[in-house]
Amino acid sequence: MALPKPHGPEGKLKPLLLYGNERQAEIKKAQELPKVFMSSRETSDTLMLGIGAFTPLNGFMKKEDYKQCVHNLKLVDGTMWPMPVTLSITEQEKQSIGLQEGMEVALIDRASDEIYGTMKVEDIYTYDKEVECKEVFKTTDTEGHPGVSKVFNQGDYNIGGSIKVLNEGKYPEKYPKYYLYPETARKLFEEKGWSNVVAFQTRNPMHRSHEYLVKFALESGFADGAFIHAIVGALKKGDIPGETRVKCYEALAENYFPRESISVGVYPMEMRYGGPREALLHAVFRQNWGCSYLIVGRDHAGCGDYYGAFDAQTIFDELWDGALELRPMKIAWTFYCNKCESMASQRTCPHDGEGDRVVVSGTKFRRIMNEGGEVPDKFSRPEVLEILRDYYKTAEKVEIKKGAFEDMPSTKK
Amino acid sequence: MALPKPHGPEGKLKPLLLYGNERQAEIKKAQELPKVFMSSRETSDTLMLGIGAFTPLNGFMKKEDYKQCVHNLKLVDGTMWPMPVTLSITEQEKQSIGLQEGMEVALIDRASDEIYGTMKVEDIYTYDKEVECKEVFKTTDTEGHPGVSKVFNQGDYNIGGSIKVLNEGKYPEKYPKYYLYPETARKLFEEKGWSNVVAFQTRNPMHRSHEYLVKFALESGFADGAFIHAIVGALKKGDIPGETRVKCYEALAENYFPRESISVGVYPMEMRYGGPREALLHAVFRQNWGCSYLIVGRDHAGCGDYYGAFDAQTIFDELWDGALELRPMKIAWTFYCNKCESMASQRTCPHDGEGDRVVVSGTKFRRIMNEGGEVPDKFSRPEVLEILRDYYKTAEKVEIKKGAFEDMPSTKK
């Protein structure tokens, strides 16, 4: 048994990062090139391309790949690809640098003004933001949907072409133990003797229900190792920062998992909150990270009430044969049940009386923590709660918007 | 999605039971035929053949199928088949009825003297009991191994040929709700909308660790329904009778599973205690029953210390491509962990200190019940324990032999 091959026709990782002298030479060259400024999403995609997470992409999408992706979930060569990976530029910026196809440009992170890469501009094209958002996000609500809002804030042109990546930002220093490239993770898994790894995507702290998902994925025997894989790129307001969450994952892994079953990693992407489409993207790059399974739960990668609770599971059924080697583990709504005296879900628990199930939504949990209230028993591990309480003591108070899934039908199916 | 096809090249169930007038006519004819007497194992195999559980077999094995089965896990046509399904006769019996190939005989259950079927004798052959037992049971210990003992008690000839089945014994009346033919179970699963059913084989009452296995099989999402499938043919001394166990399954299903996730059935086979080979047999006929997965745990279908704890899992890896559509769910040793505050296994629990894990082997449990002792907390559900306490009050006291897995290394991995 071996780990699944990286995504794409060649089955080989394609990291775009340069190293050593090659990097230095390219940085020197980049300093003389016209500058294209990147949003935080674009910078985070550059990092993902750099470490090979977006294999087989070799840069930002050209028009034909973009169109196929938006409308048909694939690239021109037929490879499944569910979300645009694009770099935009405004009319004004385009004119100010006299951008033309065939030019080389330096890719600059707008926030930090740092060089992140260079691009050979192969395609400059206009695109329809409304169509993109309707297809990809199923909504054009720029007010409420952070992913849509970002698209509408983009420039009116996309520029496509292969890139070289020259910078990894703060991540390697910030997460020295957990910032694992796909290639490094694969080696780690192989050293552990794992051939079927189940990935758990998370942008939140892990409570007992999340621990339970990972545990039954391991119990089924289809996976021989679990990879807690946390997104640490920019999140939306009110989400808990990566550094705090990593402490939670560590506490959980150390106290509640056998060392030989679990591994923790972080990756630099920025959430698009694209629900079903983003679940597919999560699956694609988890395969690049060597995983055979991705746990896909309720409202995976969603926000607000833009997606049905299980849309991110059913979209996998719409894929064609061979679209993806990784398989989703489609899991139900989990909770502690006082009558079962255990964690459970609607698939395994028949008790739906008042007070049977301990259900606390993420939103409600954040409210309790913000207000210093008591978390219901069995909801979270004490080691994790302690870390979160510490964080909330000093955290900026954020108004918690009522989420679509806050009031779960705990007493009904 | 559809249920997996029945085993064998045709992918169609082959029940050998006759009904109505056809059965009556055959019974009348059988009364005039020479009699071949069957052991309880042979009678139970006749029942399994009757209901189509042993599809694609059309009767007892002829020599070439038998030889291929014993040595190569297959039939002459290449179909995977892991254990002999044979009918034996002694030299004396053979002479007394003047048995010859081409004859028709009546198949009589030795214990009840009832007609169970008729056979067209196509093959009469000697066989090597020692070789059979070495290959199939990995031991020739006639003293300690009940399956081996039965083989050595057989007549020196096997007779092979297609059979017609005319009797279902006491099972349909004894288990009116749960005696489901493979065909009936398939219809039931389809009505429930299940297309991936996980089977749980059991010859014991179900405690929390067994409930846990079934539950995490459901949680993983690969199975949409669970089939508790209990063997109710003759068992070894000290095992709990089917009627009592069925009450336990009912209590568990009713109180701890959602109705839409679970189904209970019984089948008339007799345990051979063949460990790995029998696990494969269990898998073959579960596929006939419409199941996609079989839970294969520690020492599945074993007895004593004849097999390694997980041999019944690894034997599945030795099968060739296409040998079996059903997939084993290979699960670990499960227990309640006081520190995890939940059921767990070595795959998910890091706590191996003194007293962390609540472990009670089947043998130890029987001893406690026999002696009226206290069962550790969290080991079993109160509804199940009550049924078992009632049973043990009146049950014949049996000396419990110390089993190989009685003293589990609860504090070590």
PDB file of N, CA and C in Angstrom, chain A residues 206-252:
ATOM      1  N   MET A 206     -10.671  22.485  18.453  1.00  0.00           N
ATOM      2  CA  MET A 206     -11.330  21.180  18.392  1.00  0.00           C
ATOM      3  C   MET A 206     -11.982  20.853  19.732  1.00  0.00           C
ATOM      4  N   HIS A 207     -13.280  20.623  19.664  1.00  0.00           N
ATOM      5  CA  HIS A 207     -14.008  20.193  20.849  1.00  0.00           C
ATOM      6  C   HIS A 207     -14.233  18.686  20.760  1.00  0.00           C
ATOM      7  N   ARG A 208     -15.006  18.149  21.705  1.00  0.00           N
ATOM      8  CA  ARG A 208     -15.149  16.693  21.738  1.00  0.00           C
ATOM      9  C   ARG A 208     -15.805  16.143  20.490  1.00  0.00           C
ATOM     10  N   SER A 209     -16.709  16.903  19.892  1.00  0.00           N
ATOM     11  CA  SER A 209     -17.346  16.375  18.679  1.00  0.00           C
ATOM     12  C   SER A 209     -16.329  16.237  17.551  1.00  0.00           C
ATOM     13  N   HIS A 210     -15.377  17.161  17.458  1.00  0.00           N
ATOM     14  CA  HIS A 210     -14.347  17.051  16.418  1.00  0.00           C
ATOM     15  C   HIS A 210     -13.392  15.903  16.725  1.00  0.00           C
ATOM     16  N   GLU A 211     -13.053  15.785  17.993  1.00  0.00           N
ATOM     17  CA  GLU A 211     -12.210  14.656  18.413  1.00  0.00           C
ATOM     18  C   GLU A 211     -12.889  13.338  18.030  1.00  0.00           C
ATOM     19  N   TYR A 212     -14.188  13.301  18.241  1.00  0.00           N
ATOM     20  CA  TYR A 212     -14.967  12.084  17.955  1.00  0.00           C
ATOM     21  C   TYR A 212     -14.923  11.743  16.462  1.00  0.00           C
ATOM     22  N   LEU A 213     -15.072  12.744  15.604  1.00  0.00           N
ATOM     23  CA  LEU A 213     -15.006  12.503  14.155  1.00  0.00           C
ATOM     24  C   LEU A 213     -13.688  11.839  13.776  1.00  0.00           C
ATOM     25  N   VAL A 214     -12.600  12.419  14.295  1.00  0.00           N
ATOM     26  CA  VAL A 214     -11.287  11.887  13.954  1.00  0.00           C
ATOM     27  C   VAL A 214     -11.148  10.480  14.514  1.00  0.00           C
ATOM     28  N   LYS A 215     -11.679  10.273  15.705  1.00  0.00           N
ATOM     29  CA  LYS A 215     -11.530   8.966  16.335  1.00  0.00           C
ATOM     30  C   LYS A 215     -12.297   7.882  15.597  1.00  0.00           C
ATOM     31  N   PHE A 216     -13.542   8.168  15.195  1.00  0.00           N
ATOM     32  CA  PHE A 216     -14.216   7.054  14.516  1.00  0.00           C
ATOM     33  C   PHE A 216     -13.702   6.837  13.119  1.00  0.00           C
ATOM     34  N   ALA A 217     -13.100   7.892  12.537  1.00  0.00           N
ATOM     35  CA  ALA A 217     -12.422   7.679  11.250  1.00  0.00           C
ATOM     36  C   ALA A 217     -11.279   6.676  11.436  1.00  0.00           C
ATOM     37  N   LEU A 218     -10.581   6.793  12.545  1.00  0.00           N
ATOM     38  CA  LEU A 218      -9.507   5.842  12.841  1.00  0.00           C
ATOM     39  C   LEU A 218     -10.047   4.465  13.196  1.00  0.00           C
ATOM     40  N   GLU A 219     -11.141   4.433  13.945  1.00  0.00           N
ATOM     41  CA  GLU A 219     -11.684   3.150  14.401  1.00  0.00           C
ATOM     42  C   GLU A 219     -12.142   2.275  13.234  1.00  0.00           C
ATOM     43  N   SER A 220     -12.659   2.903  12.203  1.00  0.00           N
ATOM     44  CA  SER A 220     -13.199   2.120  11.084  1.00  0.00           C
ATOM     45  C   SER A 220     -12.123   1.268  10.424  1.00  0.00           C
ATOM     46  N   GLY A 221     -10.869   1.625  10.637  1.00  0.00           N
ATOM     47  CA  GLY A 221      -9.796   0.812  10.085  1.00  0.00           C
ATOM     48  C   GLY A 221      -9.446   1.158   8.651  1.00  0.00           C
ATOM     49  N   PHE A 222     -10.234   2.023   8.017  1.00  0.00           N
ATOM     50  CA  PHE A 222      -9.890   2.400   6.644  1.00  0.00           C
ATOM     51  C   PHE A 222      -8.713   3.371   6.646  1.00  0.00           C
ATOM     52  N   ALA A 223      -8.578   4.122   7.726  1.00  0.00           N
ATOM     53  CA  ALA A 223      -7.449   5.036   7.857  1.00  0.00           C
ATOM     54  C   ALA A 223      -6.513   4.504   8.930  1.00  0.00           C
ATOM     55  N   ASP A 224      -5.216   4.590   8.677  1.00  0.00           N
ATOM     56  CA  ASP A 224      -4.277   4.154   9.717  1.00  0.00           C
ATOM     57  C   ASP A 224      -3.608   5.324  10.411  1.00  0.00           C
ATOM     58  N   GLY A 225      -3.964   6.523   9.992  1.00  0.00           N
ATOM     59  CA  GLY A 225      -3.450   7.700  10.670  1.00  0.00           C
ATOM     60  C   GLY A 225      -4.354   8.880  10.398  1.00  0.00           C
ATOM     61  N   ALA A 226      -4.359   9.828  11.320  1.00  0.00           N
ATOM     62  CA  ALA A 226      -5.180  11.023  11.148  1.00  0.00           C
ATOM     63  C   ALA A 226      -4.287  12.250  11.117  1.00  0.00           C
ATOM     64  N   PHE A 227      -4.605  13.157  10.213  1.00  0.00           N
ATOM     65  CA  PHE A 227      -3.826  14.378  10.021  1.00  0.00           C
ATOM     66  C   PHE A 227      -4.741  15.554  10.322  1.00  0.00           C
ATOM     67  N   ILE A 228      -4.550  16.160  11.487  1.00  0.00           N
ATOM     68  CA  ILE A 228      -5.291  17.371  11.824  1.00  0.00           C
ATOM     69  C   ILE A 228      -4.615  18.500  11.070  1.00  0.00           C
ATOM     70  N   HIS A 229      -5.321  19.066  10.109  1.00  0.00           N
ATOM     71  CA  HIS A 229      -4.702  19.981   9.167  1.00  0.00           C
ATOM     72  C   HIS A 229      -5.440  21.308   9.236  1.00  0.00           C
ATOM     73  N   ALA A 230      -4.808  22.264   9.884  1.00  0.00           N
ATOM     74  CA  ALA A 230      -5.493  23.508  10.233  1.00  0.00           C
ATOM     75  C   ALA A 230      -5.102  24.639   9.301  1.00  0.00           C
ATOM     76  N   ILE A 231      -6.088  25.356   8.870  1.00  0.00           N
ATOM     77  CA  ILE A 231      -5.838  26.524   8.034  1.00  0.00           C
ATOM     78  C   ILE A 231      -5.395  27.658   8.940  1.00  0.00           C
ATOM     79  N   VAL A 232      -4.292  28.325   8.568  1.00  0.00           N
ATOM     80  CA  VAL A 232      -3.800  29.414   9.408  1.00  0.00           C
ATOM     81  C   VAL A 232      -3.613  30.723   8.630  1.00  0.00           C
ATOM     82  N   GLY A 233      -4.146  30.751   7.393  1.00  0.00           N
ATOM     83  CA  GLY A 233      -4.170  32.020   6.662  1.00  0.00           C
ATOM     84  C   GLY A 233      -5.222  32.932   7.276  1.00  0.00           C
ATOM     85  N   ALA A 234      -5.413  34.099   6.639  1.00  0.00           N
ATOM     86  CA  ALA A 234      -6.363  35.072   7.200  1.00  0.00           C
ATOM     87  C   ALA A 234      -7.760  34.464   7.315  1.00  0.00           C
ATOM     88  N   LEU A 235      -8.407  34.727   8.436  1.00  0.00           N
ATOM     89  CA  LEU A 235      -9.758  34.214   8.688  1.00  0.00           C
ATOM     90  C   LEU A 235     -10.708  35.387   8.808  1.00  0.00           C
ATOM     91  N   LYS A 236     -11.983  35.064   9.048  1.00  0.00           N
ATOM     92  CA  LYS A 236     -12.911  36.189   9.226  1.00  0.00           C
ATOM     93  C   LYS A 236     -12.927  36.626  10.696  1.00  0.00           C
ATOM     94  N   LYS A 237     -13.449  37.803  10.889  1.00  0.00           N
ATOM     95  CA  LYS A 237     -13.486  38.400  12.220  1.00  0.00           C
ATOM     96  C   LYS A 237     -14.156  37.447  13.214  1.00  0.00           C
ATOM     97  N   GLY A 238     -13.615  37.332  14.395  1.00  0.00           N
ATOM     98  CA  GLY A 238     -14.237  36.487  15.410  1.00  0.00           C
ATOM     99  C   GLY A 238     -13.656  35.082  15.427  1.00  0.00           C
ATOM    100  N   ASP A 239     -13.013  34.657  14.315  1.00  0.00           N
ATOM    101  CA  ASP A 239     -12.369  33.345  14.311  1.00  0.00           C
ATOM    102  C   ASP A 239     -11.118  33.411  15.191  1.00  0.00           C
ATOM    103  N   ILE A 240     -10.758  32.257  15.708  1.00  0.00           N
ATOM    104  CA  ILE A 240      -9.651  32.225  16.680  1.00  0.00           C
ATOM    105  C   ILE A 240      -8.320  32.077  15.946  1.00  0.00           C
ATOM    106  N   PRO A 241      -7.318  32.881  16.305  1.00  0.00           N
ATOM    107  CA  PRO A 241      -6.058  32.868  15.577  1.00  0.00           C
ATOM    108  C   PRO A 241      -5.354  31.513  15.615  1.00  0.00           C
ATOM    109  N   GLY A 242      -4.579  31.277  14.570  1.00  0.00           N
ATOM    110  CA  GLY A 242      -3.868  30.012  14.415  1.00  0.00           C
ATOM    111  C   GLY A 242      -3.026  29.622  15.606  1.00  0.00           C
ATOM    112  N   GLU A 243      -2.296  30.570  16.163  1.00  0.00           N
ATOM    113  CA  GLU A 243      -1.387  30.233  17.272  1.00  0.00           C
ATOM    114  C   GLU A 243      -2.154  29.632  18.448  1.00  0.00           C
ATOM    115  N   THR A 244      -3.319  30.207  18.735  1.00  0.00           N
ATOM    116  CA  THR A 244      -4.126  29.689  19.845  1.00  0.00           C
ATOM    117  C   THR A 244      -4.691  28.322  19.497  1.00  0.00           C
ATOM    118  N   ARG A 245      -5.156  28.214  18.254  1.00  0.00           N
ATOM    119  CA  ARG A 245      -5.750  26.927  17.874  1.00  0.00           C
ATOM    120  C   ARG A 245      -4.712  25.815  17.892  1.00  0.00           C
ATOM    121  N   VAL A 246      -3.516  26.119  17.426  1.00  0.00           N
ATOM    122  CA  VAL A 246      -2.468  25.091  17.420  1.00  0.00           C
ATOM    123  C   VAL A 246      -2.221  24.563  18.839  1.00  0.00           C
ATOM    124  N   LYS A 247      -2.279  25.461  19.813  1.00  0.00           N
ATOM    125  CA  LYS A 247      -2.128  25.008  21.205  1.00  0.00           C
ATOM    126  C   LYS A 247      -3.238  24.029  21.588  1.00  0.00           C
ATOM    127  N   CYS A 248      -4.446  24.327  21.102  1.00  0.00           N
ATOM    128  CA  CYS A 248      -5.581  23.427  21.378  1.00  0.00           C
ATOM    129  C   CYS A 248      -5.358  22.057  20.733  1.00  0.00           C
ATOM    130  N   TYR A 249      -4.908  22.074  19.459  1.00  0.00           N
ATOM    131  CA  TYR A 249      -4.683  20.787  18.774  1.00  0.00           C
ATOM    132  C   TYR A 249      -3.614  19.981  19.495  1.00  0.00           C
ATOM    133  N   GLU A 250      -2.565  20.696  19.930  1.00  0.00           N
ATOM    134  CA  GLU A 250      -1.488  20.013  20.657  1.00  0.00           C
ATOM    135  C   GLU A 250      -2.019  19.368  21.931  1.00  0.00           C
ATOM    136  N   ALA A 251      -2.814  20.138  22.666  1.00  0.00           N
ATOM    137  CA  ALA A 251      -3.338  19.633  23.935  1.00  0.00           C
ATOM    138  C   ALA A 251      -4.205  18.399  23.701  1.00  0.00           C
ATOM    139  N   LEU A 252      -4.990  18.466  22.644  1.00  0.00           N
ATOM    140  CA  LEU A 252      -5.875  17.340  22.348  1.00  0.00           C
ATOM    141  C   LEU A 252      -5.072  16.122  21.898  1.00  0.00           C
TER     142      LEU A 252
END
